[in-house]
Coordinates of C-alpha atoms in Angstrom, one line a residue:
M1 CA 15.8 -15.0 -4.7
N2 CA 19.0 -14.0 -6.3
K3 CA 20.9 -10.8 -5.6
D4 CA 19.7 -9.0 -8.8
N5 CA 16.1 -9.8 -8.0
K6 CA 16.6 -8.3 -4.5
K7 CA 17.6 -5.0 -6.0
V8 CA 14.6 -5.0 -8.4
I9 CA 12.3 -5.8 -5.5
Y10 CA 13.7 -2.9 -3.4
W11 CA 13.1 -0.6 -6.4
L12 CA 9.5 -1.7 -6.8
L13 CA 8.8 -1.5 -3.1
T14 CA 10.3 2.0 -3.1
G15 CA 7.9 2.9 -5.9
C16 CA 5.0 1.5 -3.7
F17 CA 6.0 3.6 -0.8
L18 CA 6.2 6.8 -2.9
I19 CA 2.8 6.1 -4.4
F20 CA 1.5 5.8 -0.9
V21 CA 3.0 9.1 0.0
M22 CA 1.6 10.6 -3.2
V23 CA -1.9 9.4 -2.3
V24 CA -1.6 10.8 1.3
V25 CA -0.5 14.2 0.0
G26 CA -3.2 14.0 -2.6
G27 CA -5.8 13.5 0.1
I28 CA -4.5 16.4 2.1
T29 CA -4.6 18.5 -1.1
R30 CA -8.2 17.6 -1.7
L31 CA -9.4 18.1 1.9
T32 CA -7.6 21.5 2.2
H33 CA -9.2 22.6 -1.1
S34 CA -5.7 23.2 -2.5
G35 CA -6.0 21.3 -5.8
L36 CA -6.9 24.3 -8.0
S37 CA -4.2 26.6 -6.7
I38 CA -1.8 26.0 -9.7
S39 CA -3.8 26.6 -12.8
N40 CA -1.2 25.7 -15.4
Y41 CA 1.0 22.7 -16.1
K42 CA 4.7 22.9 -16.7
L43 CA 6.5 19.6 -16.6
I44 CA 10.1 20.9 -15.9
S45 CA 9.8 24.5 -14.7
G46 CA 6.8 23.7 -12.6
T47 CA 9.1 21.7 -10.3
I48 CA 10.4 25.0 -8.9
P49 CA 7.9 27.1 -6.8
P50 CA 7.9 30.9 -6.9
M51 CA 11.2 32.1 -5.4
N52 CA 10.5 35.8 -4.7
D53 CA 7.7 38.3 -4.1
V54 CA 7.3 39.1 -7.8
E55 CA 6.9 35.4 -8.8
W56 CA 4.5 34.8 -6.0
Q57 CA 2.4 37.8 -7.1
E58 CA 2.4 36.5 -10.7
A59 CA 1.2 33.1 -9.5
F60 CA -1.5 34.7 -7.4
D61 CA -2.6 36.9 -10.3
L62 CA -3.0 33.8 -12.4
Y63 CA -5.1 32.1 -9.7
K64 CA -7.4 35.1 -9.6
Q65 CA -8.4 34.5 -13.3
Y66 CA -10.1 31.3 -12.5
P67 CA -13.5 30.4 -10.9
E68 CA -12.2 29.2 -7.5
Y69 CA -10.9 32.6 -6.6
Q70 CA -13.7 34.5 -8.3
K71 CA -16.6 32.5 -6.8
L72 CA -15.2 31.2 -3.5
N73 CA -11.9 32.8 -2.4
Q74 CA -12.1 36.5 -3.1
H75 CA -11.2 37.1 0.5
F76 CA -7.8 35.4 0.0
N77 CA -4.6 37.4 0.5
L78 CA -1.2 36.3 -0.7
Q79 CA -0.5 34.2 2.4
D80 CA -3.7 32.3 2.1
F81 CA -2.8 31.5 -1.5
K82 CA 0.7 30.3 -0.4
D83 CA -0.9 27.9 2.0
I84 CA -3.0 26.1 -0.6
Y85 CA -0.3 26.4 -3.2
F86 CA 2.2 24.4 -1.1
W87 CA 0.1 21.2 -1.0
E88 CA -0.7 21.1 -4.8
W89 CA 3.0 21.9 -5.6
L90 CA 4.2 19.1 -3.3
H91 CA 1.7 16.7 -4.8
R92 CA 2.9 17.5 -8.3
V93 CA 6.6 17.3 -7.3
I94 CA 6.2 13.9 -5.7
G95 CA 4.5 12.7 -8.9
R96 CA 7.4 13.8 -11.0
F97 CA 9.9 12.2 -8.6
I98 CA 8.0 8.9 -8.8
G99 CA 8.4 9.1 -12.6
V100 CA 12.1 9.5 -12.2
V101 CA 12.3 6.7 -9.6
F102 CA 10.5 4.3 -11.9
F103 CA 12.1 5.2 -15.2
I104 CA 15.9 5.7 -14.3
P105 CA 16.3 2.4 -12.4
F106 CA 14.3 0.6 -15.0
L107 CA 16.8 1.7 -17.7
Y108 CA 19.7 0.7 -15.4
F109 CA 18.2 -2.8 -14.8
F110 CA 17.3 -3.2 -18.4
I111 CA 20.8 -2.2 -19.7
R112 CA 22.4 -4.5 -17.1
K113 CA 20.1 -7.3 -18.2
Q114 CA 18.8 -7.8 -14.6
L115 CA 15.2 -8.1 -15.7
S116 CA 13.6 -11.2 -17.1
K117 CA 11.3 -10.8 -20.1
P118 CA 8.1 -11.1 -18.1
T119 CA 9.4 -8.5 -15.6
I120 CA 10.3 -6.1 -18.5
K121 CA 6.8 -6.4 -19.8
K122 CA 5.3 -5.8 -16.4
S123 CA 7.6 -2.8 -15.9
I124 CA 6.6 -1.2 -19.1
I125 CA 2.9 -1.6 -18.0
L126 CA 3.9 0.1 -14.8
L127 CA 5.5 3.0 -16.6
A128 CA 2.5 3.4 -18.8
L129 CA 0.2 3.4 -15.8
G130 CA 2.4 6.1 -14.2
A131 CA 2.2 8.3 -17.3
F132 CA -1.5 7.8 -17.5
Q133 CA -1.9 8.7 -13.9
G134 CA 0.0 11.9 -14.4
S135 CA -2.1 12.9 -17.4
L136 CA -5.3 12.1 -15.5
G137 CA -4.2 14.5 -12.7
W138 CA -4.0 17.4 -15.1
Y139 CA -7.2 16.3 -16.8
M140 CA -8.9 16.4 -13.4
V141 CA -7.6 19.8 -12.5
K142 CA -8.7 21.3 -15.9
S143 CA -12.3 20.4 -15.0
G144 CA -12.3 22.9 -12.2
L145 CA -10.9 25.8 -14.2
V146 CA -13.8 26.4 -16.5
D147 CA -17.1 27.4 -14.8
N148 CA -17.5 25.3 -11.7
P149 CA -14.8 25.9 -9.0
D150 CA -14.5 22.2 -8.3
V151 CA -13.1 19.2 -10.1
S152 CA -15.3 16.6 -11.7
H153 CA -15.9 13.8 -9.2
Y154 CA -15.6 11.3 -12.1
R155 CA -12.2 12.6 -13.0
L156 CA -11.2 12.6 -9.3
A157 CA -12.3 9.0 -9.0
A158 CA -10.3 8.0 -12.2
H159 CA -7.2 9.8 -10.9
L160 CA -7.4 8.2 -7.4
T161 CA -8.3 4.7 -8.5
T162 CA -5.5 4.7 -11.1
A163 CA -3.1 5.5 -8.3
F164 CA -4.4 2.6 -6.2
I165 CA -4.3 0.2 -9.1
T166 CA -0.8 1.3 -10.0
F167 CA 0.3 0.7 -6.4
A168 CA -1.4 -2.7 -6.3
Y169 CA 0.1 -3.8 -9.6
T170 CA 3.6 -2.6 -8.5
Y171 CA 3.2 -4.5 -5.3
W172 CA 2.1 -7.6 -7.2
V173 CA 5.1 -7.5 -9.5
A174 CA 7.4 -7.3 -6.4
L175 CA 5.6 -10.2 -4.8
D176 CA 6.1 -12.2 -8.0
L177 CA 9.8 -11.7 -7.7
R178 CA 9.9 -12.3 -3.9
Y179 CA 7.9 -15.6 -4.1
P180 CA 8.8 -17.2 -7.5
N181 CA 7.8 -20.8 -6.5
K182 CA 4.5 -22.0 -7.8
K183 CA 2.0 -24.0 -5.6
T184 CA -1.3 -25.7 -5.8
I185 CA -4.2 -23.2 -6.0
N186 CA -7.7 -23.5 -4.5
I187 CA -9.5 -21.9 -7.5
K188 CA -12.8 -21.4 -5.7
Y189 CA -11.2 -19.7 -2.7
R190 CA -9.0 -17.6 -4.9
N191 CA -12.0 -16.4 -6.9
L192 CA -13.7 -15.4 -3.6
I193 CA -10.7 -13.2 -2.9
R194 CA -10.7 -11.8 -6.4
F195 CA -14.4 -10.9 -6.1
S196 CA -13.7 -9.3 -2.8
L197 CA -10.9 -7.2 -4.4
L198 CA -13.3 -6.1 -7.1
I199 CA -15.8 -4.9 -4.6
L200 CA -13.0 -3.1 -2.7
V201 CA -12.0 -1.3 -5.8
I202 CA -15.6 -0.2 -6.5
Q203 CA -15.7 0.9 -2.9
I204 CA -12.5 3.0 -3.4
I205 CA -14.2 4.5 -6.5
Y206 CA -17.2 5.5 -4.4
G207 CA -14.9 6.9 -1.7
A208 CA -13.6 9.2 -4.4
F209 CA -17.2 10.1 -5.5
V210 CA -17.9 11.0 -1.8
A211 CA -14.8 13.2 -1.7
G212 CA -15.5 14.8 -5.1
L213 CA -19.1 15.6 -4.2
D214 CA -18.3 16.6 -0.6
A215 CA -20.9 14.0 0.3
G216 CA -19.3 13.3 3.7
F217 CA -20.7 16.6 5.1
I218 CA -24.3 15.4 5.0
H219 CA -26.1 12.6 6.9
N220 CA -23.5 12.7 9.7
H221 CA -25.1 9.9 11.6
W222 CA -24.5 6.2 12.1
P223 CA -25.7 3.5 11.7
M224 CA -28.7 5.3 10.2
M225 CA -28.7 8.3 7.9
S226 CA -30.6 11.6 8.9
E227 CA -33.9 11.3 10.7
G228 CA -33.0 7.8 11.8
K229 CA -33.6 6.3 8.3
F230 CA -31.6 3.5 6.8
M231 CA -32.2 5.0 3.4
H232 CA -33.1 8.7 3.6
Q233 CA -35.5 9.9 0.9
T234 CA -32.9 12.3 -0.5
V235 CA -31.0 9.2 -1.7
Y236 CA -33.4 8.8 -4.6
I237 CA -34.9 12.3 -5.2
E238 CA -31.9 14.6 -5.7
Q239 CA -31.3 13.7 -9.4
E240 CA -33.3 12.7 -12.4
P241 CA -33.5 10.0 -13.8
L242 CA -33.3 7.7 -10.7
Y243 CA -30.0 6.1 -11.5
R244 CA -28.1 9.4 -11.5
N245 CA -28.8 9.6 -7.7
F246 CA -26.3 6.8 -7.2
I247 CA -23.5 8.3 -9.3
E248 CA -24.1 12.0 -9.0
G249 CA -26.3 12.6 -6.0
K250 CA -24.6 13.4 -2.7
S251 CA -27.0 11.3 -0.6
G252 CA -27.1 8.5 -3.1
V253 CA -23.4 8.2 -3.4
Q254 CA -22.9 8.3 0.4
F255 CA -25.6 5.6 0.7
V256 CA -23.8 3.3 -1.8
H257 CA -20.5 3.9 0.0
R258 CA -22.1 2.8 3.3
I259 CA -23.6 -0.3 1.8
L260 CA -20.3 -1.3 0.1
A261 CA -18.5 -0.8 3.4
Y262 CA -20.8 -3.5 4.9
M263 CA -20.2 -5.7 1.9
V264 CA -16.4 -5.5 2.2
V265 CA -16.6 -6.3 5.9
I266 CA -18.8 -9.3 5.2
L267 CA -16.6 -10.6 2.4
V268 CA -13.5 -10.4 4.6
F269 CA -15.4 -12.3 7.3
I270 CA -16.3 -15.0 4.7
I271 CA -12.7 -15.2 3.6
W272 CA -11.7 -15.8 7.2
K273 CA -14.5 -18.3 7.9
K274 CA -13.8 -20.4 4.8
S275 CA -10.0 -20.4 5.5
K276 CA -10.7 -22.5 8.5
A277 CA -11.4 -25.5 6.3
L278 CA -8.1 -25.1 4.4
K279 CA -4.5 -26.1 5.1
L280 CA -2.7 -22.7 5.1
T281 CA 0.9 -21.6 4.9
S282 CA 2.2 -19.1 7.5
L283 CA 2.1 -16.3 4.9
Q284 CA -1.5 -17.1 4.0
I285 CA -2.5 -16.9 7.6
R286 CA -0.7 -13.6 8.0
G287 CA -2.5 -12.2 5.0
I288 CA -5.9 -13.2 6.3
K289 CA -5.1 -11.8 9.8
A290 CA -4.0 -8.5 8.3
L291 CA -7.3 -8.4 6.3
N292 CA -9.4 -8.8 9.4
I293 CA -7.5 -6.2 11.4
V294 CA -7.3 -3.6 8.7
V295 CA -10.9 -3.9 7.6
C296 CA -12.1 -3.4 11.2
I297 CA -9.9 -0.3 11.6
Q298 CA -11.0 1.0 8.2
F299 CA -14.7 0.5 9.0
L300 CA -14.3 2.4 12.3
L301 CA -12.4 5.2 10.6
G302 CA -15.2 5.5 8.0
V303 CA -17.8 5.7 10.8
F304 CA -16.0 8.4 12.7
T305 CA -15.2 10.3 9.5
I306 CA -19.0 10.6 8.9
L307 CA -19.9 11.4 12.5
L308 CA -17.3 14.1 12.9
Q309 CA -18.0 15.6 9.4
V310 CA -14.7 14.9 7.8
P311 CA -11.9 16.6 9.7
V312 CA -8.8 16.7 7.5
W313 CA -6.7 14.4 9.7
L314 CA -9.5 11.8 9.8
G315 CA -10.3 12.0 6.1
V316 CA -6.6 11.4 5.4
A317 CA -6.5 8.5 7.9
H318 CA -9.6 7.0 6.2
Q319 CA -7.8 7.2 2.8
V320 CA -4.7 5.7 4.3
G321 CA -6.8 2.9 5.7
A322 CA -8.1 2.1 2.2
F323 CA -4.5 1.9 1.0
F324 CA -3.6 -0.6 3.7
L325 CA -6.7 -2.6 3.1
L326 CA -5.9 -2.8 -0.6
T327 CA -2.4 -3.9 0.3
A328 CA -3.6 -6.7 2.6
M329 CA -6.1 -7.8 -0.1
T330 CA -3.5 -7.8 -2.8
F331 CA -1.0 -9.7 -0.6
T332 CA -3.6 -12.3 0.4
L333 CA -4.8 -12.8 -3.2
H334 CA -1.2 -13.3 -4.3
R335 CA -0.6 -15.9 -1.7
F336 CA -3.6 -17.8 -2.8
S337 CA -2.9 -17.4 -6.5
K338 CA 0.7 -18.4 -7.1

C-alpha cells in the first residue's frame, strides 16, 4: 500500500464513519418523531438554524401549516418544536457535511492524480449514491406533508437502505485499496456469503418497514407473537389482497422481520460451520468471528426491542447493530472474494 493510497483509504473510511453517524442520528430523528419538523428544503441557507425569537416563530408557524401539527401536535409549544427541530436539522447538516467530505477530497485526489482509473469510476459511483441518498431524504419527508402526518414506509426504507448500501460500497472500495493482492477464490463459499448478504439487506429493508409502520409497538412478545401464536391471525387479515399484509400490514411486516432474523442467524451459523473445512487466512478468521459475535448481539437487541416496546435508546442500538452486522458481512465477503 503506497502513501497516496493510504490517504485515499483514510478519506473513504472517514466517509464510512460519517455515514454511520448519519444513520444513528437518522434513527434518533425517526424514533423521536422529529423528521417532519422542517417542512421545506434549502440546500445552503437551511444549514443555519433559526437564530432569534422571530426566526423560531416563523419556523414554528410554517410547521403549523402541515398535518403533523394539525392532527397530532396541536399541544406543542415553541420549546416542544425546538426539541424535534434539533434532530432533523442535525440530520440534514450531517448529510451536507458528508457531501463536502466526499466531493472536495475527491477533487483534490483527482487533480493530484492520486486515484487510479478504477478508483475514479468507483468514486463517481459513490458521489452519485450520495446525491441520490440526499434526494431520497427529501422525497421521503414530502410524503408526510400532504394528508397523513407520517412518511411513507416505502420511502423510508429506500432512504435507509440506500444509506446502508452507500456505506457498504464505500467500505468495499477502501478494502480494495487496503488489500490489492488477488488470491484464489472458493466460489461456492463466496456465493454463500453473497446470498447471506442479500438476505441481510432484505432484513434491513424490513427493519425500515417495521420502523415506518410503527410495527414494533405490537406483538411485544417473544419467541411467539400475541396469544402465544407463532403466526398471529392479524398477520394475514389486516390487508387485502393477502400479499399486502407482508409489505403494508403491521403484523405481517413484523412477522417477516422475525423470520428473516432467524434466517440471518442460521446463515451466519452455516458460514461458520462450512469454514471449518477451509484453509483460512487470519483476516478471514477475524471476519467470521466478527459475524458470529455481531449477529448474536443484534438478535438479542431485536428481541429486547420488541419486548420493551421500542425505547428510543434500544431502537437506535438495534439500528447500530444492523450497521455493524453489515460491516462484518461486507468485510467477510471481501476477504473471500479478492
